[in-house]
Amino acid sequence: MPGILVSNTESGEAHVWYADGTKIVDRKRVLDADGLVVSVNGPWKIVATGTDAGAFTRPNIIWHDANSHMTLLWRMFNYRLSSTATVVDEAGNPIFVGPPWETVGCGDFNGDGKADILWHDNSTGGGTDETQIWFIDGHRITSRATVVDEAGNPIFVGPPWETVGCGDFNGDGKADILWHDNSTGGGTDETQIWFIDGHRITSRATVVDEAGNPIFVGLPWHVVGVGDFNGDGKADILWHDHAPDGGGSHELQIWFMDGHRITSRAAVLAENGNPVVVEPPWRIEAVGEFTHHRVGPVTAEGSPAGTFRGDVVVTGKMEVSGGIVVPHGDISVSGDLILTGADVAEQFDVADHANTADGIGPGTVVVLDADGAIAPCTAAYDTRVAGVVSGAGDRVPALLLDRGAPGREAEDDRRPVAVTGKAWCRAEALDHPIKVGDLLTTSSVRGHARKATDRTDALGAVIGKALTQLHRGTGTVLVLVGLA
């Protein structure tokens, strides 16, 4: 979903205004990785936005430091910063570029799905008026090329012409360059598109109105961004009616484009349906494809059904009906990890002699044999106690360890044993009733727990503490597992 990136020159905060066609449907403050409001202050300045395509479109905000001349890439998820990276050259070294060069846009010029950076060597600062593209992979420059004309010759264009945006106007999957011939510098107020393939101009065309006539628009109107507002795969032009002296209506207007021809024009509307107004201290920084909420249902089949290289950021709820496998790397959680299960269970092999018809079901109190496999307990105060087989009643494991270790994938010969947390276990109160808070140990009744009445014998044989009671006979007791 396209977003208009705006900033407040007094407070320094930045917002993304999400647009559906011509209407603003939501506004969000831009947040850093810690969830704090971003402050846009000098010497850093937002110079462009770009989008990397992939399983999910991912917006980038390009920053430039007027002092150090460093270029910084902010990888965003929606309106929140995901990670940052300094742009480096082909050798991997940070690159520092300042005046008369200036960043004038960002777009995918070679169709590889990755945003590239457009620079101009401004002659008003002593430059040559060269236009150059940095082809980028991630935050690393893979190559640089001067923009050349249709014949392959370097092209040099300067004032009163100025680059005002980049976008795919003809829907070929490659960014084009939008120029404006500024009348304040003696120009005609013509708007022109350079259609680009890589770094070569394939054609040039003056923007024309709905009737096919060249259109000339100057101050107080000026171009403030380029983006696909109606989702037709072709870039549109965002104009702002704002003069340098503060004049103008401060309204925003979109020119919906098909190639170099305007198909329609419309004012940008606020959530209440009235024209949106942007006036000081607010200003338009850029337009970007800021993903809002979710892109839509993502369905894939195969094995694997999808591959991600890099970070996957989830800011909302993620529901998984299958499993998540992380063969390498870490999972980091900055907030709370909420698990609906009740215990931490460890997978154990079942001893051969214990794998009988009655089996080892959930709730069975188990002990270790000489090989470290488990079997139901058959003696009181057995220090070989390992825990309780998880999964009885309404309690299931929250974490399951050692599952599917190499050569041990078969579930029939293994059981999850709760080693901490809450689990229902089989218990007997044949000699002593079990009350809440009683310590439980193994029983001579196969696979059952009993009340530990002898603290000396219970040392090393405690299963945990009873959370429910059992007055007599056999049954189940909820136990807070804690081997001791």
Short mmCIF file of N, CA and C in Angstrom, two decimals, residues 254-340:
data_model
loop_
_atom_site.label_atom_id
_atom_site.label_comp_id
_atom_site.label_asym_id
_atom_site.label_seq_id
_atom_site.Cartn_x
_atom_site.Cartn_y
_atom_site.Cartn_z
N ILE A 254 -3.18 14.01 -7.07
CA ILE A 254 -2.53 12.88 -7.75
C ILE A 254 -2.88 12.92 -9.23
N TRP A 255 -1.85 12.78 -10.05
CA TRP A 255 -2.07 12.55 -11.48
C TRP A 255 -1.93 11.05 -11.70
N PHE A 256 -3.02 10.40 -12.04
CA PHE A 256 -2.97 8.98 -12.36
C PHE A 256 -2.47 8.82 -13.78
N MET A 257 -1.43 8.01 -13.94
CA MET A 257 -0.70 7.96 -15.21
C MET A 257 -0.81 6.60 -15.90
N ASP A 258 -0.76 6.64 -17.21
CA ASP A 258 -0.56 5.45 -18.04
C ASP A 258 0.54 5.82 -19.02
N GLY A 259 1.78 5.41 -18.68
CA GLY A 259 2.91 5.87 -19.46
C GLY A 259 3.15 7.34 -19.19
N HIS A 260 3.09 8.17 -20.23
CA HIS A 260 3.32 9.61 -20.04
C HIS A 260 2.02 10.39 -20.13
N ARG A 261 0.90 9.66 -20.14
CA ARG A 261 -0.40 10.32 -20.29
C ARG A 261 -1.20 10.28 -19.00
N ILE A 262 -1.77 11.43 -18.64
CA ILE A 262 -2.65 11.51 -17.47
C ILE A 262 -3.98 10.87 -17.83
N THR A 263 -4.43 9.92 -17.01
CA THR A 263 -5.74 9.32 -17.23
C THR A 263 -6.81 10.02 -16.41
N SER A 264 -6.42 10.54 -15.24
CA SER A 264 -7.35 11.30 -14.41
C SER A 264 -6.56 12.04 -13.35
N ARG A 265 -7.22 13.03 -12.72
CA ARG A 265 -6.61 13.79 -11.63
C ARG A 265 -7.60 13.88 -10.48
N ALA A 266 -7.07 13.85 -9.25
CA ALA A 266 -7.97 13.93 -8.10
C ALA A 266 -7.22 14.45 -6.89
N ALA A 267 -7.93 15.22 -6.07
CA ALA A 267 -7.36 15.71 -4.82
C ALA A 267 -7.24 14.57 -3.82
N VAL A 268 -6.20 14.60 -3.00
CA VAL A 268 -6.06 13.62 -1.93
C VAL A 268 -6.99 14.01 -0.80
N LEU A 269 -7.75 13.04 -0.31
CA LEU A 269 -8.75 13.29 0.71
C LEU A 269 -8.34 12.72 2.05
N ALA A 270 -8.74 13.39 3.11
CA ALA A 270 -8.51 12.89 4.47
C ALA A 270 -9.54 11.81 4.79
N GLU A 271 -9.41 11.22 5.97
CA GLU A 271 -10.30 10.15 6.38
C GLU A 271 -11.76 10.59 6.40
N ASN A 272 -12.00 11.88 6.64
CA ASN A 272 -13.38 12.38 6.71
C ASN A 272 -13.93 12.80 5.35
N GLY A 273 -13.14 12.60 4.29
CA GLY A 273 -13.59 12.91 2.95
C GLY A 273 -13.28 14.31 2.48
N ASN A 274 -12.71 15.15 3.34
CA ASN A 274 -12.32 16.50 2.96
C ASN A 274 -10.90 16.50 2.38
N PRO A 275 -10.60 17.47 1.51
CA PRO A 275 -9.24 17.53 0.96
C PRO A 275 -8.21 17.64 2.08
N VAL A 276 -7.14 16.86 1.98
CA VAL A 276 -6.10 16.90 2.99
C VAL A 276 -5.19 18.10 2.71
N VAL A 277 -4.77 18.75 3.79
CA VAL A 277 -3.94 19.94 3.69
C VAL A 277 -2.62 19.69 4.40
N VAL A 278 -1.52 19.99 3.73
CA VAL A 278 -0.19 19.86 4.32
C VAL A 278 0.45 21.23 4.32
N GLU A 279 0.57 21.80 5.50
CA GLU A 279 1.16 23.12 5.61
C GLU A 279 2.15 23.15 6.77
N PRO A 280 3.05 24.13 6.79
CA PRO A 280 4.06 24.18 7.84
C PRO A 280 3.42 24.09 9.22
N PRO A 281 4.09 23.34 10.16
CA PRO A 281 5.46 22.83 10.06
C PRO A 281 5.59 21.47 9.37
N TRP A 282 4.50 20.95 8.79
CA TRP A 282 4.57 19.66 8.11
C TRP A 282 5.08 19.83 6.68
N ARG A 283 5.80 18.82 6.21
CA ARG A 283 6.27 18.82 4.83
C ARG A 283 6.29 17.39 4.31
N ILE A 284 6.18 17.26 2.99
CA ILE A 284 6.23 15.95 2.35
C ILE A 284 7.69 15.57 2.12
N GLU A 285 8.06 14.36 2.59
CA GLU A 285 9.43 13.88 2.38
C GLU A 285 9.54 13.00 1.14
N ALA A 286 8.60 12.07 0.98
CA ALA A 286 8.69 11.12 -0.13
C ALA A 286 7.41 10.30 -0.17
N VAL A 287 7.29 9.49 -1.20
CA VAL A 287 6.22 8.51 -1.32
C VAL A 287 6.88 7.14 -1.42
N GLY A 288 6.36 6.16 -0.68
CA GLY A 288 6.93 4.82 -0.72
C GLY A 288 5.86 3.76 -0.64
N GLU A 289 6.21 2.55 -1.06
CA GLU A 289 5.28 1.43 -0.98
C GLU A 289 5.37 0.83 0.42
N PHE A 290 4.77 1.50 1.37
CA PHE A 290 4.81 1.03 2.75
C PHE A 290 3.73 -0.02 2.96
N THR A 291 4.16 -1.25 3.26
CA THR A 291 3.21 -2.32 3.51
C THR A 291 2.44 -2.00 4.77
N HIS A 292 1.11 -2.11 4.71
CA HIS A 292 0.27 -1.80 5.86
C HIS A 292 -0.49 -3.05 6.26
N HIS A 293 -0.44 -3.39 7.55
CA HIS A 293 -1.05 -4.62 8.06
C HIS A 293 -0.45 -5.80 7.30
N ARG A 294 -1.20 -6.51 6.49
CA ARG A 294 -0.61 -7.60 5.75
C ARG A 294 -0.86 -7.40 4.27
N VAL A 295 0.01 -7.95 3.46
CA VAL A 295 -0.12 -7.80 2.02
C VAL A 295 -1.38 -8.51 1.54
N GLY A 296 -1.78 -9.55 2.21
CA GLY A 296 -2.91 -10.38 1.82
C GLY A 296 -2.55 -11.82 2.08
N PRO A 297 -3.47 -12.74 1.91
CA PRO A 297 -3.14 -14.15 2.15
C PRO A 297 -2.01 -14.60 1.24
N VAL A 298 -1.04 -15.26 1.82
CA VAL A 298 0.08 -15.80 1.06
C VAL A 298 -0.06 -17.31 1.05
N THR A 299 -0.26 -17.89 -0.10
CA THR A 299 -0.44 -19.32 -0.22
C THR A 299 0.65 -19.88 -1.11
N ALA A 300 1.28 -20.94 -0.64
CA ALA A 300 2.35 -21.55 -1.42
C ALA A 300 2.33 -23.05 -1.17
N GLU A 301 2.74 -23.79 -2.18
CA GLU A 301 2.81 -25.24 -2.07
C GLU A 301 4.19 -25.69 -2.50
N GLY A 302 4.55 -26.89 -2.08
CA GLY A 302 5.85 -27.43 -2.44
C GLY A 302 6.69 -27.64 -1.20
N SER A 303 7.89 -28.09 -1.41
CA SER A 303 8.80 -28.34 -0.29
C SER A 303 10.20 -27.90 -0.69
N PRO A 304 10.67 -26.73 -0.22
CA PRO A 304 9.93 -25.82 0.67
C PRO A 304 8.94 -24.97 -0.12
N ALA A 305 7.93 -24.46 0.60
CA ALA A 305 6.93 -23.60 -0.03
C ALA A 305 7.43 -22.17 -0.14
N GLY A 306 8.43 -21.82 0.65
CA GLY A 306 8.98 -20.47 0.60
C GLY A 306 10.34 -20.42 1.23
N THR A 307 11.15 -19.49 0.77
CA THR A 307 12.49 -19.32 1.31
C THR A 307 12.71 -17.86 1.63
N PHE A 308 13.22 -17.57 2.83
CA PHE A 308 13.51 -16.21 3.24
C PHE A 308 14.99 -16.09 3.53
N ARG A 309 15.63 -15.10 2.95
CA ARG A 309 17.02 -14.79 3.25
C ARG A 309 17.04 -13.42 3.91
N GLY A 310 17.32 -13.40 5.19
CA GLY A 310 17.26 -12.16 5.93
C GLY A 310 16.22 -12.25 7.03
N ASP A 311 15.79 -11.09 7.52
CA ASP A 311 14.88 -11.04 8.65
C ASP A 311 13.44 -11.22 8.21
N VAL A 312 12.67 -11.89 9.04
CA VAL A 312 11.22 -11.95 8.88
C VAL A 312 10.64 -11.29 10.12
N VAL A 313 9.94 -10.20 9.94
CA VAL A 313 9.42 -9.42 11.06
C VAL A 313 7.91 -9.55 11.10
N VAL A 314 7.38 -9.91 12.24
CA VAL A 314 5.95 -10.03 12.43
C VAL A 314 5.55 -9.05 13.53
N THR A 315 4.76 -8.04 13.18
CA THR A 315 4.34 -7.06 14.18
C THR A 315 2.94 -7.37 14.71
N GLY A 316 2.21 -8.21 14.04
CA GLY A 316 0.89 -8.58 14.51
C GLY A 316 0.88 -10.02 14.99
N LYS A 317 -0.18 -10.73 14.70
CA LYS A 317 -0.35 -12.10 15.15
C LYS A 317 0.03 -13.06 14.03
N MET A 318 0.79 -14.08 14.35
CA MET A 318 1.15 -15.09 13.37
C MET A 318 0.57 -16.43 13.83
N GLU A 319 -0.29 -17.00 13.02
CA GLU A 319 -0.89 -18.28 13.33
C GLU A 319 -0.26 -19.36 12.46
N VAL A 320 0.20 -20.41 13.08
CA VAL A 320 0.86 -21.51 12.38
C VAL A 320 0.12 -22.79 12.73
N SER A 321 -0.43 -23.45 11.70
CA SER A 321 -1.14 -24.70 11.95
C SER A 321 -0.21 -25.91 11.82
N GLY A 322 0.94 -25.69 11.23
CA GLY A 322 1.92 -26.76 11.13
C GLY A 322 3.03 -26.54 12.13
N GLY A 323 4.25 -26.43 11.67
CA GLY A 323 5.39 -26.23 12.55
C GLY A 323 6.33 -25.19 12.00
N ILE A 324 7.18 -24.67 12.86
CA ILE A 324 8.24 -23.75 12.47
C ILE A 324 9.56 -24.44 12.75
N VAL A 325 10.37 -24.59 11.74
CA VAL A 325 11.66 -25.27 11.88
C VAL A 325 12.77 -24.26 11.63
N VAL A 326 13.67 -24.13 12.58
CA VAL A 326 14.83 -23.25 12.45
C VAL A 326 16.07 -24.14 12.56
N PRO A 327 16.58 -24.64 11.42
CA PRO A 327 17.72 -25.55 11.50
C PRO A 327 19.01 -24.87 11.93
N HIS A 328 19.12 -23.57 11.63
CA HIS A 328 20.32 -22.83 12.00
C HIS A 328 19.90 -21.42 12.43
N GLY A 329 20.63 -20.85 13.35
CA GLY A 329 20.37 -19.48 13.76
C GLY A 329 19.56 -19.40 15.04
N ASP A 330 19.17 -18.19 15.38
CA ASP A 330 18.50 -17.92 16.65
C ASP A 330 17.12 -17.33 16.42
N ILE A 331 16.28 -17.48 17.43
CA ILE A 331 15.01 -16.77 17.48
C ILE A 331 15.09 -15.82 18.66
N SER A 332 14.97 -14.53 18.41
CA SER A 332 15.07 -13.52 19.46
C SER A 332 13.70 -12.91 19.71
N VAL A 333 13.34 -12.79 20.98
CA VAL A 333 12.06 -12.21 21.37
C VAL A 333 12.34 -11.07 22.32
N SER A 334 11.92 -9.85 21.95
CA SER A 334 12.17 -8.70 22.80
C SER A 334 11.05 -8.49 23.82
N GLY A 335 9.88 -9.06 23.55
CA GLY A 335 8.77 -8.95 24.48
C GLY A 335 8.56 -10.26 25.22
N ASP A 336 7.32 -10.55 25.57
CA ASP A 336 6.99 -11.79 26.26
C ASP A 336 6.76 -12.90 25.25
N LEU A 337 7.23 -14.09 25.58
CA LEU A 337 6.95 -15.28 24.79
C LEU A 337 5.81 -16.00 25.49
N ILE A 338 4.62 -15.97 24.91
CA ILE A 338 3.43 -16.51 25.55
C ILE A 338 3.14 -17.88 24.97
N LEU A 339 3.16 -18.89 25.81
CA LEU A 339 2.91 -20.26 25.40
C LEU A 339 1.66 -20.77 26.09
N THR A 340 0.78 -21.43 25.34
CA THR A 340 -0.48 -21.89 25.91
C THR A 340 -0.36 -23.23 26.61
#
